[in-house]
Short mmCIF file of C-alpha atoms in Angstrom, two decimals:
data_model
loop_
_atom_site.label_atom_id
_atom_site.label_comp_id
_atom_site.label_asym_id
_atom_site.label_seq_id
_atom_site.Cartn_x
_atom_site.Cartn_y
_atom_site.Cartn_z
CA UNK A 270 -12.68 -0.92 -19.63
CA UNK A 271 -15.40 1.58 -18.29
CA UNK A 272 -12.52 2.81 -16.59
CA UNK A 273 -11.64 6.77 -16.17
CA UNK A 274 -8.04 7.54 -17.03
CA UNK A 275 -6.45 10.92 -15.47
CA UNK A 276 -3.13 12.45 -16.80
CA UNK A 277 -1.04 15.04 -14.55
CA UNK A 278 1.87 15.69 -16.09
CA UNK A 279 5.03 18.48 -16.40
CA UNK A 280 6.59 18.13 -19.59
CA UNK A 281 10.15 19.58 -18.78
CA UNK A 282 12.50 20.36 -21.57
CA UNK A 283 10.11 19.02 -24.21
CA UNK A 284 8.36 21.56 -24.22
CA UNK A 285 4.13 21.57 -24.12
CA UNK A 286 3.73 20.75 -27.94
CA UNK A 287 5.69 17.48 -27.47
CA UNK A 288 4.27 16.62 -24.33
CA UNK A 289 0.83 16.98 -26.05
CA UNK A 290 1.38 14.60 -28.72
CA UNK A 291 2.94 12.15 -26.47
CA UNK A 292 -0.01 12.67 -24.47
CA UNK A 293 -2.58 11.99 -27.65
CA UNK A 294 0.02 8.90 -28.40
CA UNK A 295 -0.81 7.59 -24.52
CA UNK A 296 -4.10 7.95 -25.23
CA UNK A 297 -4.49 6.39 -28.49
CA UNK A 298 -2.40 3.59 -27.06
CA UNK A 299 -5.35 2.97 -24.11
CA UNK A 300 -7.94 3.07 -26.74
CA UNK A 301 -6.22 0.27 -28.61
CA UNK A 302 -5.78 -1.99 -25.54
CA UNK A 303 -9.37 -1.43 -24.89
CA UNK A 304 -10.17 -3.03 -28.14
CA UNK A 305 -8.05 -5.66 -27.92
CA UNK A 306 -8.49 -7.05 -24.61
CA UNK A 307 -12.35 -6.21 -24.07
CA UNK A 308 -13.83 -9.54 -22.65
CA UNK A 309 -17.11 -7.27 -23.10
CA UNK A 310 -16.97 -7.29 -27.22
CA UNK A 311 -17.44 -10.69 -28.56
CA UNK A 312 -15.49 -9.74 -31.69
CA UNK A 313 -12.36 -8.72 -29.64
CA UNK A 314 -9.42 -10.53 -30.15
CA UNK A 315 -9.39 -11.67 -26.85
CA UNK A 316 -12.80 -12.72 -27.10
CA UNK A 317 -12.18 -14.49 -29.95
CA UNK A 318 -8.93 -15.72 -28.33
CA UNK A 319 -10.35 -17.68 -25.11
CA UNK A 320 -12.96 -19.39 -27.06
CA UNK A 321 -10.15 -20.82 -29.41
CA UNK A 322 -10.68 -18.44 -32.91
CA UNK A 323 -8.16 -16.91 -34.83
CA UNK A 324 -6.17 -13.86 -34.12
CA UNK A 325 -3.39 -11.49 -36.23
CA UNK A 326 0.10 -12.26 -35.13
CA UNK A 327 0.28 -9.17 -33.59
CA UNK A 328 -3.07 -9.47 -31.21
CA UNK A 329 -1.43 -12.96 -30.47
CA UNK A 330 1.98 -11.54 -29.52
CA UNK A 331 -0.01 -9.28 -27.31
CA UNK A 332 -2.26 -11.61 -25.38
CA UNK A 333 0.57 -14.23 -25.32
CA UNK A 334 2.79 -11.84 -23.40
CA UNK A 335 -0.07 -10.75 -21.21
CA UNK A 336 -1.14 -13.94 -20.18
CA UNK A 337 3.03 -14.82 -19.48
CA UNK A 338 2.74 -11.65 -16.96
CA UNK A 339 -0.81 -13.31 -15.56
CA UNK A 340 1.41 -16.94 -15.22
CA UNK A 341 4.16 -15.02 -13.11
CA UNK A 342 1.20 -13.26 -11.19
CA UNK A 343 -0.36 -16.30 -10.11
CA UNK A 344 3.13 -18.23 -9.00
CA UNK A 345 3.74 -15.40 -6.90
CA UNK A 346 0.31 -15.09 -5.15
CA UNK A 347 -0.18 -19.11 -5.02
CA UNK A 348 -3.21 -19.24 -6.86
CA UNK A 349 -5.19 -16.25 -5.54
CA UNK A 350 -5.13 -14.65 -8.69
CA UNK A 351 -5.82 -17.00 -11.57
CA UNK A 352 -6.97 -15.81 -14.92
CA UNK A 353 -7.68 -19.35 -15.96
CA UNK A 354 -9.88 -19.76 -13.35
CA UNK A 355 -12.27 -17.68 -14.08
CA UNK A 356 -15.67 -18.44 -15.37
CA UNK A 357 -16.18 -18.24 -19.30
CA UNK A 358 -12.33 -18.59 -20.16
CA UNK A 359 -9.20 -17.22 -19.19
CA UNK A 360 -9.99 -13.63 -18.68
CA UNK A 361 -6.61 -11.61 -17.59
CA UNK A 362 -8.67 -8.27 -17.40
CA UNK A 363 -7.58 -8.16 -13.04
CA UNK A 364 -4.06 -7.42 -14.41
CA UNK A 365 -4.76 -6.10 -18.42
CA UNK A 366 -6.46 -2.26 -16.40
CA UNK A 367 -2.47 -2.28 -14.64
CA UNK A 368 -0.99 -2.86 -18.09
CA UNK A 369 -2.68 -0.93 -20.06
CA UNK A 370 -2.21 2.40 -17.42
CA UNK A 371 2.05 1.34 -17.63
CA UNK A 372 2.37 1.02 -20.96
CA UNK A 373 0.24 4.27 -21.06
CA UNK A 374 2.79 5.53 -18.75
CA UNK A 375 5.69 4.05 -20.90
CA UNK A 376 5.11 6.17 -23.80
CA UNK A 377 5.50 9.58 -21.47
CA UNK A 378 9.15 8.37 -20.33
CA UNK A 379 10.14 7.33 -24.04
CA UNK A 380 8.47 10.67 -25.11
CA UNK A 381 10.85 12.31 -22.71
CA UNK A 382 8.10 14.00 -20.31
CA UNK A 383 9.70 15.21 -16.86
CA UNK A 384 7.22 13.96 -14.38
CA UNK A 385 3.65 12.17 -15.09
CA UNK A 386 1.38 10.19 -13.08
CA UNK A 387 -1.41 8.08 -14.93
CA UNK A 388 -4.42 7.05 -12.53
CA UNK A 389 -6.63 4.13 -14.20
CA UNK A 390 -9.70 3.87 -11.64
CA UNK A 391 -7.13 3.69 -8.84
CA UNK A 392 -3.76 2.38 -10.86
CA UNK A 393 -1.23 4.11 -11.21
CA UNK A 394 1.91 4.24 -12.99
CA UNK A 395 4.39 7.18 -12.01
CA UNK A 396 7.36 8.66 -14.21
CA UNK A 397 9.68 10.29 -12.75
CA UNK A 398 9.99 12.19 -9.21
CA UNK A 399 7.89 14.22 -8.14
CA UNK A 400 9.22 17.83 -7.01
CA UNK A 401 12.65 18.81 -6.25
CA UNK A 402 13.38 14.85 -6.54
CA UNK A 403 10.69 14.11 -3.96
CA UNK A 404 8.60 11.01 -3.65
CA UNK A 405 4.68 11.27 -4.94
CA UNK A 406 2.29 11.44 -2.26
CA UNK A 407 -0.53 9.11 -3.18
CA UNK A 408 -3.77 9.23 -1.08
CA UNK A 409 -5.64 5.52 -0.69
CA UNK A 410 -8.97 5.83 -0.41
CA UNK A 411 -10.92 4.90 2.65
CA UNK A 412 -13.08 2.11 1.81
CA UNK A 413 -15.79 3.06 3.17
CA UNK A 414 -15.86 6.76 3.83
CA UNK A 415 -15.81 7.59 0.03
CA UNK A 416 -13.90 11.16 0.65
CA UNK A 417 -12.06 10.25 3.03
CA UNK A 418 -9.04 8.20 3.00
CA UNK A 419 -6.82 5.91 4.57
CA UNK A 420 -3.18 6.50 4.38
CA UNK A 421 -0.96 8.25 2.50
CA UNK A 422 2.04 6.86 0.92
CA UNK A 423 5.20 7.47 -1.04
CA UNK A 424 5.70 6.90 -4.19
CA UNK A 425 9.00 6.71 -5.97
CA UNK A 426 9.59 7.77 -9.11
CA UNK A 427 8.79 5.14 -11.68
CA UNK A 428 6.88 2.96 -9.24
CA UNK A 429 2.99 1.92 -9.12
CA UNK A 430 0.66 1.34 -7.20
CA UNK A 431 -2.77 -0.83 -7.66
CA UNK A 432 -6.14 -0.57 -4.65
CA UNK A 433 -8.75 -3.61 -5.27
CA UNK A 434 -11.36 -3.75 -3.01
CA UNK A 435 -14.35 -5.32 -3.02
CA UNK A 436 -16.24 -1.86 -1.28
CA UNK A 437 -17.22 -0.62 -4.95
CA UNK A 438 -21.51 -0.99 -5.12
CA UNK A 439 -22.02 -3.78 -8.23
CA UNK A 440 -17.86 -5.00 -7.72
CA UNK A 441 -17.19 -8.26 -7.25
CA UNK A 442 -14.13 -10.88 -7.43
CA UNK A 443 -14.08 -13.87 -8.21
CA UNK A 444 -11.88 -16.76 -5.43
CA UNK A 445 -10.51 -18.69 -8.19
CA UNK A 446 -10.84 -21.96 -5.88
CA UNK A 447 -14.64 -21.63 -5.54
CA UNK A 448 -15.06 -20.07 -8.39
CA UNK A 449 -17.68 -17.99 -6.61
CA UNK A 450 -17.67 -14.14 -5.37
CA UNK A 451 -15.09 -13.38 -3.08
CA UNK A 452 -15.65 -13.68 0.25
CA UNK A 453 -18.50 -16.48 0.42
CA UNK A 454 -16.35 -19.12 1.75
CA UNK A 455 -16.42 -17.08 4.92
CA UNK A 456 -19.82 -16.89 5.48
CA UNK A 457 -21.93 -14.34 8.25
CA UNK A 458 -19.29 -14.65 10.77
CA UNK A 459 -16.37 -14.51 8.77
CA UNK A 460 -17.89 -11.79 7.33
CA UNK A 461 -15.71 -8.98 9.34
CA UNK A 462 -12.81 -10.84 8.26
CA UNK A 463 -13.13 -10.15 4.78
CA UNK A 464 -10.23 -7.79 3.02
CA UNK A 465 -11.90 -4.52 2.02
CA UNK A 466 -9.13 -3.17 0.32
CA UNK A 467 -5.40 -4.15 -0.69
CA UNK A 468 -2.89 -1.86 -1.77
CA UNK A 469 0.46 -3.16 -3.47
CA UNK A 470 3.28 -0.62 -4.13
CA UNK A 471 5.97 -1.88 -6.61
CA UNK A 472 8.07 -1.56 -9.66
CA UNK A 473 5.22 -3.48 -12.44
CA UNK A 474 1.74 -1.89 -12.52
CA UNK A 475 0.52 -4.99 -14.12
CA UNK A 476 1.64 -7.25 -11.46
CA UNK A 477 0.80 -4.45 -8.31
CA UNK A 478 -2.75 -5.10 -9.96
CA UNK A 479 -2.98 -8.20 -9.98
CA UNK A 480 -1.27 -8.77 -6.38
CA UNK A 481 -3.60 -6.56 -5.36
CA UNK A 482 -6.48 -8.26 -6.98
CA UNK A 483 -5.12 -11.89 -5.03
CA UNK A 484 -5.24 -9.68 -1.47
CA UNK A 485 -8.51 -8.91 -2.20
CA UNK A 486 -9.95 -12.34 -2.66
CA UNK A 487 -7.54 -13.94 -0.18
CA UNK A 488 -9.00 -12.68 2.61
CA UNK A 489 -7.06 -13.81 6.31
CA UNK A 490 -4.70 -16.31 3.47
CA UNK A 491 -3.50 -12.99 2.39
CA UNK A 492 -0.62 -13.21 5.19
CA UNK A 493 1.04 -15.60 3.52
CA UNK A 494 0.71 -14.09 -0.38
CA UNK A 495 1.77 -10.44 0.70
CA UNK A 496 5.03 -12.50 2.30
CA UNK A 497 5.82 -14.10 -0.94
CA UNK A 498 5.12 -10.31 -2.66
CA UNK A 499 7.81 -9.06 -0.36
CA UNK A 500 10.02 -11.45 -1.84
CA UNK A 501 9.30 -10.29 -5.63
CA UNK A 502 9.80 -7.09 -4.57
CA UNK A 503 6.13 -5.70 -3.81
CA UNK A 504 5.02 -4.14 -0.49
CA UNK A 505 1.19 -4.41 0.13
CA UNK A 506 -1.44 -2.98 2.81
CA UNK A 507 -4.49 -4.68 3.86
CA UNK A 508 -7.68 -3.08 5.64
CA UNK A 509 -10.34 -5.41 6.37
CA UNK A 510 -14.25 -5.12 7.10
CA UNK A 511 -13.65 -4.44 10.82
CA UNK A 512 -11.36 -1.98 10.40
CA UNK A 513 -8.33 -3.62 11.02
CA UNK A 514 -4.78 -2.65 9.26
CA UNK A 515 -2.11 -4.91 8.17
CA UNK A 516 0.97 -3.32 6.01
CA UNK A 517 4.33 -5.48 5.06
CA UNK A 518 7.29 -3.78 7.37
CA UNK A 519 8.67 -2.08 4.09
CA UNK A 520 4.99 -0.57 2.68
CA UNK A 521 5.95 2.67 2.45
CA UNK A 522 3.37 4.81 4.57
CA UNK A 523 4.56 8.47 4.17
CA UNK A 524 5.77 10.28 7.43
CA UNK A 525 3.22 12.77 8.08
CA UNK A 526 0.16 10.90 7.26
CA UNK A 527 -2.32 9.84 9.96
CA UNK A 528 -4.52 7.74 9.94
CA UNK A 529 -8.31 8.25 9.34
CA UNK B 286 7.37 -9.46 8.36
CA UNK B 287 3.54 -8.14 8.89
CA UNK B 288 2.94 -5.23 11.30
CA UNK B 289 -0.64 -4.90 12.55
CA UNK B 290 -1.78 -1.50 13.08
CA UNK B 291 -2.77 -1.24 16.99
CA UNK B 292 -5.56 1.39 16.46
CA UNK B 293 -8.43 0.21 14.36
CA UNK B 294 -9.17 2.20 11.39
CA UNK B 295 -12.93 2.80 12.21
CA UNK B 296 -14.65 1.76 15.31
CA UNK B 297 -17.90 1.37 13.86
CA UNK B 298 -18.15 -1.85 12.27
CA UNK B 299 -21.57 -1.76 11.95
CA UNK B 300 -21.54 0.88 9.40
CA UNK B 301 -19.59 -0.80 6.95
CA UNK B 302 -22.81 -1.94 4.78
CA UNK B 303 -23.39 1.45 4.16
CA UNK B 304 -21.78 2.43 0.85
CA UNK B 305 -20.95 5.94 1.34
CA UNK B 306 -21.56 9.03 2.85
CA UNK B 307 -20.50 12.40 2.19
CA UNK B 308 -20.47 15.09 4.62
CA UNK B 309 -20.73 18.89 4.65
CA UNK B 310 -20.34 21.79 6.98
CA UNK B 311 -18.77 25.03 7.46
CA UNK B 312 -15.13 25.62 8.63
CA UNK B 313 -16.17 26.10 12.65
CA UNK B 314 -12.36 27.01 13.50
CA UNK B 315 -11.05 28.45 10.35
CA UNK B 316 -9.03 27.50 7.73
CA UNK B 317 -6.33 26.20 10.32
CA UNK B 318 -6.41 22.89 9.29
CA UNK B 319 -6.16 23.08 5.93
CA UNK B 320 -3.02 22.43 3.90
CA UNK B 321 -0.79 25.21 2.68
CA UNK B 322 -2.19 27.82 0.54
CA UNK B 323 -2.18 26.55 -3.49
CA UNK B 324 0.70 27.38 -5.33
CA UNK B 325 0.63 30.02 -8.65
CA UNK B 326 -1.01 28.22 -11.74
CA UNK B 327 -2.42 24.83 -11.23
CA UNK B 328 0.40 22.99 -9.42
CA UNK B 329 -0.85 21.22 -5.89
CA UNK B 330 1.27 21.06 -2.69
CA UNK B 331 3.05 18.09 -3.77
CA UNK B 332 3.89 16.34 -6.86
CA UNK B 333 5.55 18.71 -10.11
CA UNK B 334 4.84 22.56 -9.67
CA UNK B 335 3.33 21.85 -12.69
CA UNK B 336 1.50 23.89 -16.10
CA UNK B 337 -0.16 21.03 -17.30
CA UNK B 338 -4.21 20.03 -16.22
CA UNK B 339 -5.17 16.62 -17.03
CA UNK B 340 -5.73 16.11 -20.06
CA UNK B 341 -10.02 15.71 -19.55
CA UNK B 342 -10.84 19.10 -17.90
CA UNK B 343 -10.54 22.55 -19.34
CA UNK B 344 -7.46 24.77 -19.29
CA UNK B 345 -6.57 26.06 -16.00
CA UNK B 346 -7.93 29.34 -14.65
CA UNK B 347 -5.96 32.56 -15.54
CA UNK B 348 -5.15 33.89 -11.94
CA UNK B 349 -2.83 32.10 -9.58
CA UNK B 350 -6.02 31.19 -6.85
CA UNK B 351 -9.16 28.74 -7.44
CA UNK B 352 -12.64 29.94 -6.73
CA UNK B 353 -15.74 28.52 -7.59
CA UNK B 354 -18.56 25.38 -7.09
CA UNK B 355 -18.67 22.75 -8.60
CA UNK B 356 -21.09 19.88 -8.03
CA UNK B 357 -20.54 16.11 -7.95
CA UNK B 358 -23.05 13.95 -9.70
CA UNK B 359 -26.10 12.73 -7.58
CA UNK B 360 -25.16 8.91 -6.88
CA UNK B 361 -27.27 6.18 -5.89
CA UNK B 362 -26.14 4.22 -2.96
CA UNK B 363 -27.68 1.34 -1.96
CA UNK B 364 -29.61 2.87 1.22
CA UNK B 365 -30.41 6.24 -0.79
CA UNK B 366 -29.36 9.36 -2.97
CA UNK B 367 -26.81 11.75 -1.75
CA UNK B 368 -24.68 14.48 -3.87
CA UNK B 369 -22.17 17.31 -2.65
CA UNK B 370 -21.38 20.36 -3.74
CA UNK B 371 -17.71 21.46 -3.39
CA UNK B 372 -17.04 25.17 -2.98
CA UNK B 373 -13.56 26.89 -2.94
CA UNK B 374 -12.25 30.45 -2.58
CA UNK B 375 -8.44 31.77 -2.84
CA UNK B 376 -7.48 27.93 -3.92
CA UNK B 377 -8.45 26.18 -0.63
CA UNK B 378 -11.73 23.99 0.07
CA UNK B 379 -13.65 25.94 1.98
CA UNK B 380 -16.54 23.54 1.97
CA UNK B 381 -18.30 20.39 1.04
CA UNK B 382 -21.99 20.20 1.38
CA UNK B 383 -24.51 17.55 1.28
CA UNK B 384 -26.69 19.09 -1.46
CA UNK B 385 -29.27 15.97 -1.56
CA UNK B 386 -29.97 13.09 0.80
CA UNK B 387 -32.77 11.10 0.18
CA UNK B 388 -32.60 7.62 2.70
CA UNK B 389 -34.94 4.71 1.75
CA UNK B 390 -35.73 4.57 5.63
CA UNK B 391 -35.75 5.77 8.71
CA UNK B 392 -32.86 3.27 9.69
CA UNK B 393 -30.61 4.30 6.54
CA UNK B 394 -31.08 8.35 8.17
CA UNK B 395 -30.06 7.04 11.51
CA UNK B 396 -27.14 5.67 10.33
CA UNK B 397 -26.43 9.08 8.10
CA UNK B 398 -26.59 11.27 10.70
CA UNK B 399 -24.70 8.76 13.10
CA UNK B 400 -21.73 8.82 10.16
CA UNK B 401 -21.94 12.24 9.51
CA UNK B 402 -20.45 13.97 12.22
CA UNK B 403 -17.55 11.78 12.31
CA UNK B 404 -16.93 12.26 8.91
CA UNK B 405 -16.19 15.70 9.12
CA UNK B 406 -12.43 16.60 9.99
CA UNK B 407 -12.00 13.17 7.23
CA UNK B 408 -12.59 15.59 4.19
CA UNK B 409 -10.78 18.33 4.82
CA UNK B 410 -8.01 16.04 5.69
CA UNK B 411 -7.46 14.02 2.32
CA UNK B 412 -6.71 18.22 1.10
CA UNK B 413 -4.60 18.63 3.73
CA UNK B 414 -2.70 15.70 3.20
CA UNK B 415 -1.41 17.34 -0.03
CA UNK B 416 -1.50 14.44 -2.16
CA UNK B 417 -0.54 13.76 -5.71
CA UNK B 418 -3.64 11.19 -6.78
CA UNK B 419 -5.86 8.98 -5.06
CA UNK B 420 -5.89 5.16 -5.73
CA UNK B 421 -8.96 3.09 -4.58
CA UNK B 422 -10.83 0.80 -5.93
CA UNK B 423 -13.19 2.74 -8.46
CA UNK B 424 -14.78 0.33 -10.87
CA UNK B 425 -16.91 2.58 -13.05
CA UNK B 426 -16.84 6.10 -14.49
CA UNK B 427 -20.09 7.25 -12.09
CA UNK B 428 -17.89 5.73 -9.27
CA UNK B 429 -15.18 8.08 -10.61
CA UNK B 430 -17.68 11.21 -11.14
CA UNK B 431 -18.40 11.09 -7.70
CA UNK B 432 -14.99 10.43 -6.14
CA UNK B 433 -12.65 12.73 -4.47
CA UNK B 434 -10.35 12.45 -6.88
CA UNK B 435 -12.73 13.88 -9.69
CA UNK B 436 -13.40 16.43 -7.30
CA UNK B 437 -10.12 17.71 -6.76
CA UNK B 438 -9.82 17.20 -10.76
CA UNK B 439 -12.85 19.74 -11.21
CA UNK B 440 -11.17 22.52 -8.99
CA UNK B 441 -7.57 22.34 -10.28
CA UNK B 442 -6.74 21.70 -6.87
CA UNK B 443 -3.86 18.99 -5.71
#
């Protein structure tokens, strides 16, 4: 994915040799989505898959129940994120990087680790609370003051949260109704308009990414999407090239944090 | 539904083409306004009073305080070539320095020395903050080298 995984984690009762292998198993299990999903690799079985070649039943069962999450994700955010849409073939890989970093996540809780938080490039997938039964504090990056950042927020235990932003040098999305890079329907003076960065906090990394992929793209149509997120459960955050901030009423902004 | 935040997140529009800039100076007032001194072992503020590093760097320092440098990568922005060197002592980020800046133009320094200043109080407070993680929008592993986030990673700090 080119992406850079961190691990924190507290194993609890397991005990550090347990933790470690479940660790190695989360790992492993990254490594293996990588090679499956890869839209980079022409021999990957999603490769393979969009261009209509055969895969294993198992790589099939895989993609199949991917692309079912990718089908929910676009119903919810009316089009503004649509794998199908996208030049080359259907290419799920705005939601497969949120997946990949929960079912990552998913093998901690089964192993029985206390607390863990698993950051893909900006994803991530919590388990558990953090201390004493307190939220995480996440930190969302400013988007344009690369040490700085822009809020904090809570994060219950168990939930994700997913940033896209189109403020990464060499990034770009793709508006799945032009089929072009984000942000080129608006033009010079829509220009200051256009969404920097989206943040969705919810219970399904995979579909937080992929919301947050939508917000992205959608630009000032994001209104509309992060009300229909509200109502499957997601609360997002918007900031947009001139600075301004737009959060659902429920986006949970921690307490203390100001803003930059 | 939507609330709209009143105050604008940055009043300089005009500096949004700019990529990034990272800023350095020494603590003018103290260590005041940083966060609350770091916890035995490698545990931050917030999140589990943890044992446990990630899983990438190497095994967490033997006393209960961080010292040390440690450099970010020299990154390429699209005006010029800045890098930063972090430096901590009893656990706490006592600086971050602009080790390199190379603009393309005269225009590009401008604008760096413009951003700069207001930059400052902005690093200082994402440690202050005492967060968990930091999710943004980092595409590639250099993007990642050079973050915050790998930063804090690189000092065992929270």
């Amino acid at each position: 994915m080119g992406t850079v995984v961190s691990y924190r984690l507290e194993p609890g009762e397991i005990g550090d040799a347990a933790a470690r292998a479940a660790l190695g198993a989360s790992i492993r299990e990254l490594h293996r989505i990588d090679r499956l999903f890869s839209t980079f690799a022409p021999d990957s079985a999603m490769s393979r898959f969009r261009v209509g070649e055969a895969v294993d039943e198992v790589e099939h069962e895989e993609i199949t129940s991917v692309l079912r999450l990718c089908g929910r994700a676009r119903e919810i955010t009316a089009g503004w994120f649509d794998p199908w849409a996208m030049p080359g073939g259907v290419d799920p890989t705005g939601l497969v990087k949120g997946w990949a970093v929960e079912r990552a996540a998913s093998i901690l809780a089964r192993a029985g680790v206390e607390a863990a938080l698993v950051n893909g490039g900006g994803d991530i997938a919590s388990v558990g609370p953090a201390t004493r039964g307190q939220p995480w504090r996440i930190g969302i990056r400013h988007p344009w003051r690369q040490e700085a950042l822009a809020c904090v927020v809570e994060l219950e235990g168990g939930g994700a949260v997913a940033t896209s932003g189109t403020y990464e040098r060499g990034a770009h999305l793709i508006d799945p109704f032009t089929r072009r890079r984000a942000g080129a329907r608006h033009g010079a003076l829509g220009s200051v308009a256009r969404v920097v960065s989206a943040t969705v906090v919810g219970p399904s990394l995979a579909l937080a990414d992929a919301m947050a992929t939508a917000l992205a793209v959608a630009g000032s149509a994001g209104v509309s999407v992060a009300a229909s997120l509200v109502e499957a459960g997601y609360e997002s955050y918007r900031i947009s090239a001139d600075g301004r901030e737009e959060a659902t009423s429920g986006f949970p902004f921690a307490a203390a944090a100001a803003p930059a | 539904m939507t609330r709209v935040r009143t105050a604008p997140l940055a009043g300089a529009a005009a500096l949004v083409g700019l990529a990034a800039v990272l800023v350095g100076h020494s603590l003018e007032n103290g260590p005041a306004r940083l966060g609350a001194a770091a916890p035995s072992g490698t545990g931050g503020g917030s999140g589990p009073g943890g044992s446990s590093p990630p899983a990438a760097t190497t095994p967490p320092a033997a006393s209960s305080k961080v010292s040390g440098s440690a450099s970010g990568a020299l990154e390429q922005y699209g005006y010029g070539e800045l890098s930063v060197a972090v430096r901590a002592e009893g656990g706490k980020i006592v600086s971050v320095t602009v080790t390199k800046l190379l603009t393309a133009d005269q225009y590009s320094q401008q604008i760096a020395n413009e951003v700069i200043p207001m930059l400052r109080s902005e690093v200082l407070h994402a440690q202050s903050a005492q967060i968990s993680a930091v999710s943004g929008a980092t595409y590639t592993s250099e993007a990642y080298a050079a973050s915050l986030q790998s930063a804090l990673d690189k000092l065992h700090l929270k």
